[in-house]
Amino acid sequence: MKYISEIRAGIYRKYVNAMLAILLLAASAGSEAATVLLRRPIPLLPEAAARLKQVHAGKDPRMWQLVVFGFAHCKDVCPASLANLSMLVKAAATEQIRLGGIFVTVDPDRDTNDVLSRYTKAFGSELAYLRFEGEELERFKTAFSVETAFYTKNAGNMLNYQVDHSTTAFLIDPAGNIRVIFDALTDVTDIEDLFRKNRTLFES
């Protein structure tokens, strides 16, 4: 059984990586939008889907979720991503679309729960966070094909290091499927248009 689950996970990773490759190719080709609306939804691995549901436990089960990865010590990219995330949650509410925003830290050593609580609340009460450590974090990142790189982090420097990570964001439907992949920094207008012009997506 373990062997079969590993095969399925491997197939899943290849599928997600292919979708992300489409996104990157669209961006590098200079197309007007790098947003990818998936024709075939990508189901999240059960563990990842369950952890997302826990964030909004007790709320509307029809809620969609916007997921972005980053870290609280980020000086420019993450604050801009979270500001955009907050704006999109409000834009969705205007269109009567149930949507929650989730910030996932890739730097749990510095990002404690207290740090993350203060950090996300600074961008709006509608944003939540997830914090994992060790193998659990690696599995969750793998579910979204997210990669990170740490610079100058070592035994003598556990505070002042930099983290490189993707700005890709994910729109997840209530069933736990990735439906849209976009750039949290540059594609906000595309998602706002999606809310206004593709209402059937959110009614399915």
PDB file of C-alpha atoms in Angstrom:
ATOM      1  CA  MET A   1       0.000   0.000   0.000  1.00  0.00           C
ATOM      2  CA  LYS A   2       2.820   2.390   0.834  1.00  0.00           C
ATOM      3  CA  TYR A   3       4.440   1.668  -2.524  1.00  0.00           C
ATOM      4  CA  ILE A   4       1.208   2.413  -4.383  1.00  0.00           C
ATOM      5  CA  SER A   5       0.716   5.676  -2.483  1.00  0.00           C
ATOM      6  CA  GLU A   6       4.264   6.730  -3.366  1.00  0.00           C
ATOM      7  CA  ILE A   7       3.573   6.047  -7.049  1.00  0.00           C
ATOM      8  CA  ARG A   8       0.386   8.113  -6.896  1.00  0.00           C
ATOM      9  CA  ALA A   9       2.233  10.944  -5.168  1.00  0.00           C
ATOM     10  CA  GLY A  10       4.899  10.851  -7.869  1.00  0.00           C
ATOM     11  CA  ILE A  11       2.296  11.029 -10.650  1.00  0.00           C
ATOM     12  CA  TYR A  12       0.571  13.878  -8.811  1.00  0.00           C
ATOM     13  CA  ARG A  13       3.831  15.851  -8.531  1.00  0.00           C
ATOM     14  CA  LYS A  14       4.497  15.462 -12.256  1.00  0.00           C
ATOM     15  CA  TYR A  15       0.984  16.717 -13.052  1.00  0.00           C
ATOM     16  CA  VAL A  16       1.320  19.785 -10.834  1.00  0.00           C
ATOM     17  CA  ASN A  17       4.805  20.519 -12.172  1.00  0.00           C
ATOM     18  CA  ALA A  18       3.418  20.388 -15.722  1.00  0.00           C
ATOM     19  CA  MET A  19       0.735  22.931 -14.833  1.00  0.00           C
ATOM     20  CA  LEU A  20       3.279  25.235 -13.247  1.00  0.00           C
ATOM     21  CA  ALA A  21       5.466  24.876 -16.316  1.00  0.00           C
ATOM     22  CA  ILE A  22       2.575  26.181 -18.432  1.00  0.00           C
ATOM     23  CA  LEU A  23       2.314  29.185 -16.137  1.00  0.00           C
ATOM     24  CA  LEU A  24       6.022  29.946 -16.341  1.00  0.00           C
ATOM     25  CA  LEU A  25       6.081  29.558 -20.117  1.00  0.00           C
ATOM     26  CA  ALA A  26       3.161  31.949 -20.485  1.00  0.00           C
ATOM     27  CA  ALA A  27       4.921  34.533 -18.338  1.00  0.00           C
ATOM     28  CA  SER A  28       8.279  34.194 -20.101  1.00  0.00           C
ATOM     29  CA  ALA A  29       6.599  34.422 -23.515  1.00  0.00           C
ATOM     30  CA  GLY A  30       5.364  37.903 -22.631  1.00  0.00           C
ATOM     31  CA  SER A  31       1.701  37.024 -22.912  1.00  0.00           C
ATOM     32  CA  GLU A  32      -0.803  39.463 -21.486  1.00  0.00           C
ATOM     33  CA  ALA A  33      -1.687  37.211 -18.578  1.00  0.00           C
ATOM     34  CA  ALA A  34       0.129  34.381 -16.839  1.00  0.00           C
ATOM     35  CA  THR A  35      -3.019  33.207 -15.080  1.00  0.00           C
ATOM     36  CA  VAL A  36      -3.902  29.562 -15.776  1.00  0.00           C
ATOM     37  CA  LEU A  37      -7.542  28.492 -15.421  1.00  0.00           C
ATOM     38  CA  LEU A  38      -7.262  24.723 -15.339  1.00  0.00           C
ATOM     39  CA  ARG A  39      -9.571  22.771 -17.622  1.00  0.00           C
ATOM     40  CA  ARG A  40      -8.995  19.718 -15.467  1.00  0.00           C
ATOM     41  CA  PRO A  41      -8.888  20.574 -11.741  1.00  0.00           C
ATOM     42  CA  ILE A  42      -5.904  19.207  -9.816  1.00  0.00           C
ATOM     43  CA  PRO A  43      -7.076  17.378  -6.674  1.00  0.00           C
ATOM     44  CA  LEU A  44      -4.908  18.117  -3.666  1.00  0.00           C
ATOM     45  CA  LEU A  45      -3.469  15.205  -1.747  1.00  0.00           C
ATOM     46  CA  PRO A  46      -5.858  14.349   1.128  1.00  0.00           C
ATOM     47  CA  GLU A  47      -3.487  15.559   3.855  1.00  0.00           C
ATOM     48  CA  ALA A  48      -3.058  18.987   2.240  1.00  0.00           C
ATOM     49  CA  ALA A  49      -6.779  19.361   1.555  1.00  0.00           C
ATOM     50  CA  ALA A  50      -7.606  18.443   5.157  1.00  0.00           C
ATOM     51  CA  ARG A  51      -5.184  21.016   6.572  1.00  0.00           C
ATOM     52  CA  LEU A  52      -6.717  23.750   4.426  1.00  0.00           C
ATOM     53  CA  LYS A  53     -10.205  22.832   5.597  1.00  0.00           C
ATOM     54  CA  GLN A  54      -9.066  23.061   9.230  1.00  0.00           C
ATOM     55  CA  VAL A  55      -8.175  26.716   8.757  1.00  0.00           C
ATOM     56  CA  HIS A  56     -11.800  27.620   8.075  1.00  0.00           C
ATOM     57  CA  ALA A  57     -13.391  24.919  10.225  1.00  0.00           C
ATOM     58  CA  GLY A  58     -16.901  25.848  11.287  1.00  0.00           C
ATOM     59  CA  LYS A  59     -17.345  28.318   8.459  1.00  0.00           C
ATOM     60  CA  ASP A  60     -19.266  27.942   5.210  1.00  0.00           C
ATOM     61  CA  PRO A  61     -18.311  24.574   3.617  1.00  0.00           C
ATOM     62  CA  ARG A  62     -18.776  26.181   0.188  1.00  0.00           C
ATOM     63  CA  MET A  63     -15.862  28.539   0.823  1.00  0.00           C
ATOM     64  CA  TRP A  64     -13.118  28.795  -1.784  1.00  0.00           C
ATOM     65  CA  GLN A  65      -9.546  29.451  -0.666  1.00  0.00           C
ATOM     66  CA  LEU A  66      -6.649  31.516  -1.990  1.00  0.00           C
ATOM     67  CA  VAL A  67      -3.293  30.090  -0.947  1.00  0.00           C
ATOM     68  CA  VAL A  68       0.068  31.850  -1.142  1.00  0.00           C
ATOM     69  CA  PHE A  69       3.464  30.893   0.292  1.00  0.00           C
ATOM     70  CA  GLY A  70       6.041  33.193   1.880  1.00  0.00           C
ATOM     71  CA  PHE A  71       7.640  34.294   5.151  1.00  0.00           C
ATOM     72  CA  ALA A  72       7.057  37.112   7.607  1.00  0.00           C
ATOM     73  CA  HIS A  73      10.586  38.551   7.408  1.00  0.00           C
ATOM     74  CA  CYS A  74      10.204  39.134   3.668  1.00  0.00           C
ATOM     75  CA  LYS A  75      10.758  42.836   2.971  1.00  0.00           C
ATOM     76  CA  ASP A  76       8.779  43.465  -0.206  1.00  0.00           C
ATOM     77  CA  VAL A  77       7.414  40.464  -2.127  1.00  0.00           C
ATOM     78  CA  CYS A  78       5.376  38.897   0.681  1.00  0.00           C
ATOM     79  CA  PRO A  79       3.802  42.142   1.916  1.00  0.00           C
ATOM     80  CA  ALA A  80       2.723  42.918  -1.651  1.00  0.00           C
ATOM     81  CA  SER A  81       1.370  39.385  -2.084  1.00  0.00           C
ATOM     82  CA  LEU A  82      -0.628  39.576   1.143  1.00  0.00           C
ATOM     83  CA  ALA A  83      -1.984  43.020   0.299  1.00  0.00           C
ATOM     84  CA  ASN A  84      -3.174  41.610  -3.024  1.00  0.00           C
ATOM     85  CA  LEU A  85      -4.604  38.543  -1.287  1.00  0.00           C
ATOM     86  CA  SER A  86      -6.616  40.754   1.050  1.00  0.00           C
ATOM     87  CA  MET A  87      -7.838  42.840  -1.859  1.00  0.00           C
ATOM     88  CA  LEU A  88      -8.978  39.730  -3.747  1.00  0.00           C
ATOM     89  CA  VAL A  89     -10.886  38.381  -0.744  1.00  0.00           C
ATOM     90  CA  LYS A  90     -12.748  41.690  -0.548  1.00  0.00           C
ATOM     91  CA  ALA A  91     -13.339  41.726  -4.310  1.00  0.00           C
ATOM     92  CA  ALA A  92     -14.811  38.227  -4.066  1.00  0.00           C
ATOM     93  CA  ALA A  93     -17.126  39.329  -1.256  1.00  0.00           C
ATOM     94  CA  THR A  94     -18.403  42.141  -3.461  1.00  0.00           C
ATOM     95  CA  GLU A  95     -19.373  39.493  -6.035  1.00  0.00           C
ATOM     96  CA  GLN A  96     -20.912  37.342  -3.268  1.00  0.00           C
ATOM     97  CA  ILE A  97     -18.234  34.678  -3.682  1.00  0.00           C
ATOM     98  CA  ARG A  98     -17.209  32.952  -0.456  1.00  0.00           C
ATOM     99  CA  LEU A  99     -13.427  33.180  -0.342  1.00  0.00           C
ATOM    100  CA  GLY A 100     -10.775  32.941   2.374  1.00  0.00           C
ATOM    101  CA  GLY A 101      -7.077  33.795   2.146  1.00  0.00           C
ATOM    102  CA  ILE A 102      -4.338  31.586   3.587  1.00  0.00           C
ATOM    103  CA  PHE A 103      -0.667  32.515   4.006  1.00  0.00           C
ATOM    104  CA  VAL A 104       1.634  29.489   4.360  1.00  0.00           C
ATOM    105  CA  THR A 105       5.032  30.172   5.882  1.00  0.00           C
ATOM    106  CA  VAL A 106       8.084  28.493   4.386  1.00  0.00           C
ATOM    107  CA  ASP A 107      10.227  29.741   7.292  1.00  0.00           C
ATOM    108  CA  PRO A 108       8.833  28.183  10.506  1.00  0.00           C
ATOM    109  CA  ASP A 109      12.098  28.694  12.411  1.00  0.00           C
ATOM    110  CA  ARG A 110      11.501  32.440  12.590  1.00  0.00           C
ATOM    111  CA  ASP A 111       7.765  32.531  11.910  1.00  0.00           C
ATOM    112  CA  THR A 112       6.205  31.464  15.186  1.00  0.00           C
ATOM    113  CA  ASN A 113       2.432  31.364  15.602  1.00  0.00           C
ATOM    114  CA  ASP A 114       2.537  34.723  17.404  1.00  0.00           C
ATOM    115  CA  VAL A 115       4.574  36.278  14.599  1.00  0.00           C
ATOM    116  CA  LEU A 116       2.250  34.912  11.930  1.00  0.00           C
ATOM    117  CA  SER A 117      -0.879  35.971  13.789  1.00  0.00           C
ATOM    118  CA  ARG A 118       0.323  39.576  14.019  1.00  0.00           C
ATOM    119  CA  TYR A 119       1.662  39.540  10.478  1.00  0.00           C
ATOM    120  CA  THR A 120      -1.498  38.320   8.753  1.00  0.00           C
ATOM    121  CA  LYS A 121      -3.813  40.480  10.852  1.00  0.00           C
ATOM    122  CA  ALA A 122      -1.900  43.540   9.654  1.00  0.00           C
ATOM    123  CA  PHE A 123      -3.314  42.834   6.190  1.00  0.00           C
ATOM    124  CA  GLY A 124      -6.879  42.155   7.259  1.00  0.00           C
ATOM    125  CA  SER A 125      -8.899  39.958   9.568  1.00  0.00           C
ATOM    126  CA  GLU A 126     -10.060  37.852   6.610  1.00  0.00           C
ATOM    127  CA  LEU A 127      -6.586  36.319   6.201  1.00  0.00           C
ATOM    128  CA  ALA A 128      -5.413  33.190   8.023  1.00  0.00           C
ATOM    129  CA  TYR A 129      -2.101  31.353   8.163  1.00  0.00           C
ATOM    130  CA  LEU A 130      -0.651  27.867   8.255  1.00  0.00           C
ATOM    131  CA  ARG A 131       2.612  26.855   9.881  1.00  0.00           C
ATOM    132  CA  PHE A 132       4.256  23.461   9.422  1.00  0.00           C
ATOM    133  CA  GLU A 133       7.649  22.125  10.402  1.00  0.00           C
ATOM    134  CA  GLY A 134      10.038  19.504   9.074  1.00  0.00           C
ATOM    135  CA  GLU A 135       8.674  16.741   6.881  1.00  0.00           C
ATOM    136  CA  GLU A 136       5.106  18.005   7.213  1.00  0.00           C
ATOM    137  CA  LEU A 137       6.126  21.319   5.652  1.00  0.00           C
ATOM    138  CA  GLU A 138       7.981  19.515   2.865  1.00  0.00           C
ATOM    139  CA  ARG A 139       4.943  17.362   2.089  1.00  0.00           C
ATOM    140  CA  PHE A 140       2.667  20.392   2.022  1.00  0.00           C
ATOM    141  CA  LYS A 141       5.022  22.295  -0.286  1.00  0.00           C
ATOM    142  CA  THR A 142       5.223  19.231  -2.536  1.00  0.00           C
ATOM    143  CA  ALA A 143       1.427  19.165  -2.794  1.00  0.00           C
ATOM    144  CA  PHE A 144       1.673  22.579  -4.497  1.00  0.00           C
ATOM    145  CA  SER A 145       5.046  21.971  -6.179  1.00  0.00           C
ATOM    146  CA  VAL A 146       6.514  24.902  -4.236  1.00  0.00           C
ATOM    147  CA  GLU A 147      10.296  25.167  -3.957  1.00  0.00           C
ATOM    148  CA  THR A 148      12.368  27.351  -1.626  1.00  0.00           C
ATOM    149  CA  ALA A 149      16.031  28.276  -1.252  1.00  0.00           C
ATOM    150  CA  PHE A 150      17.699  29.605   1.908  1.00  0.00           C
ATOM    151  CA  TYR A 151      20.731  31.905   1.670  1.00  0.00           C
ATOM    152  CA  THR A 152      23.369  32.354   4.408  1.00  0.00           C
ATOM    153  CA  LYS A 153      21.342  30.315   6.891  1.00  0.00           C
ATOM    154  CA  ASN A 154      23.700  28.304   9.087  1.00  0.00           C
ATOM    155  CA  ALA A 155      24.450  27.481  12.720  1.00  0.00           C
ATOM    156  CA  GLY A 156      25.968  30.948  13.217  1.00  0.00           C
ATOM    157  CA  ASN A 157      23.170  32.804  11.461  1.00  0.00           C
ATOM    158  CA  MET A 158      19.668  31.685  12.372  1.00  0.00           C
ATOM    159  CA  LEU A 159      18.034  35.115  12.233  1.00  0.00           C
ATOM    160  CA  ASN A 160      19.356  37.288   9.402  1.00  0.00           C
ATOM    161  CA  TYR A 161      19.041  35.128   6.318  1.00  0.00           C
ATOM    162  CA  GLN A 162      17.039  35.431   3.126  1.00  0.00           C
ATOM    163  CA  VAL A 163      14.569  33.000   1.569  1.00  0.00           C
ATOM    164  CA  ASP A 164      13.840  32.709  -2.128  1.00  0.00           C
ATOM    165  CA  HIS A 165      10.428  31.323  -3.059  1.00  0.00           C
ATOM    166  CA  SER A 166       7.789  31.360  -5.765  1.00  0.00           C
ATOM    167  CA  THR A 167       5.098  34.052  -5.901  1.00  0.00           C
ATOM    168  CA  THR A 168       2.633  31.572  -7.399  1.00  0.00           C
ATOM    169  CA  ALA A 169      -0.804  31.612  -5.779  1.00  0.00           C
ATOM    170  CA  PHE A 170      -3.501  28.962  -5.928  1.00  0.00           C
ATOM    171  CA  LEU A 171      -7.285  29.214  -6.032  1.00  0.00           C
ATOM    172  CA  ILE A 172      -8.777  26.127  -4.371  1.00  0.00           C
ATOM    173  CA  ASP A 173     -12.413  25.070  -4.710  1.00  0.00           C
ATOM    174  CA  PRO A 174     -14.504  23.762  -1.764  1.00  0.00           C
ATOM    175  CA  ALA A 175     -13.802  20.151  -2.791  1.00  0.00           C
ATOM    176  CA  GLY A 176     -10.037  20.639  -2.416  1.00  0.00           C
ATOM    177  CA  ASN A 177      -9.103  21.014  -6.089  1.00  0.00           C
ATOM    178  CA  ILE A 178      -6.649  23.523  -7.537  1.00  0.00           C
ATOM    179  CA  ARG A 179      -8.705  25.443 -10.114  1.00  0.00           C
ATOM    180  CA  VAL A 180      -6.565  28.490 -10.915  1.00  0.00           C
ATOM    181  CA  ILE A 181      -2.813  29.141 -10.756  1.00  0.00           C
ATOM    182  CA  PHE A 182      -1.628  32.740 -10.915  1.00  0.00           C
ATOM    183  CA  ASP A 183       1.090  35.138  -9.824  1.00  0.00           C
ATOM    184  CA  ALA A 184       0.203  36.864  -6.556  1.00  0.00           C
ATOM    185  CA  LEU A 185       2.120  39.983  -7.584  1.00  0.00           C
ATOM    186  CA  THR A 186       1.132  40.547 -11.201  1.00  0.00           C
ATOM    187  CA  ASP A 187      -2.152  38.764 -11.943  1.00  0.00           C
ATOM    188  CA  VAL A 188      -4.567  40.314  -9.453  1.00  0.00           C
ATOM    189  CA  THR A 189      -6.585  42.072 -12.158  1.00  0.00           C
ATOM    190  CA  ASP A 190      -7.061  38.746 -13.949  1.00  0.00           C
ATOM    191  CA  ILE A 191      -8.543  37.187 -10.823  1.00  0.00           C
ATOM    192  CA  GLU A 192     -10.824  40.167 -10.216  1.00  0.00           C
ATOM    193  CA  ASP A 193     -12.070  39.776 -13.791  1.00  0.00           C
ATOM    194  CA  LEU A 194     -12.579  36.077 -13.126  1.00  0.00           C
ATOM    195  CA  PHE A 195     -14.822  36.893 -10.173  1.00  0.00           C
ATOM    196  CA  ARG A 196     -16.947  39.212 -12.305  1.00  0.00           C
ATOM    197  CA  LYS A 197     -17.023  37.351 -15.619  1.00  0.00           C
ATOM    198  CA  ASN A 198     -16.870  33.665 -14.713  1.00  0.00           C
ATOM    199  CA  ARG A 199     -19.472  33.303 -12.002  1.00  0.00           C
ATOM    200  CA  THR A 200     -20.380  29.789 -13.163  1.00  0.00           C
ATOM    201  CA  LEU A 201     -16.983  28.582 -11.974  1.00  0.00           C
ATOM    202  CA  PHE A 202     -17.872  29.495  -8.406  1.00  0.00           C
ATOM    203  CA  GLU A 203     -21.329  28.023  -8.618  1.00  0.00           C
ATOM    204  CA  SER A 204     -20.126  24.598  -9.724  1.00  0.00           C
TER     205      SER A 204
END
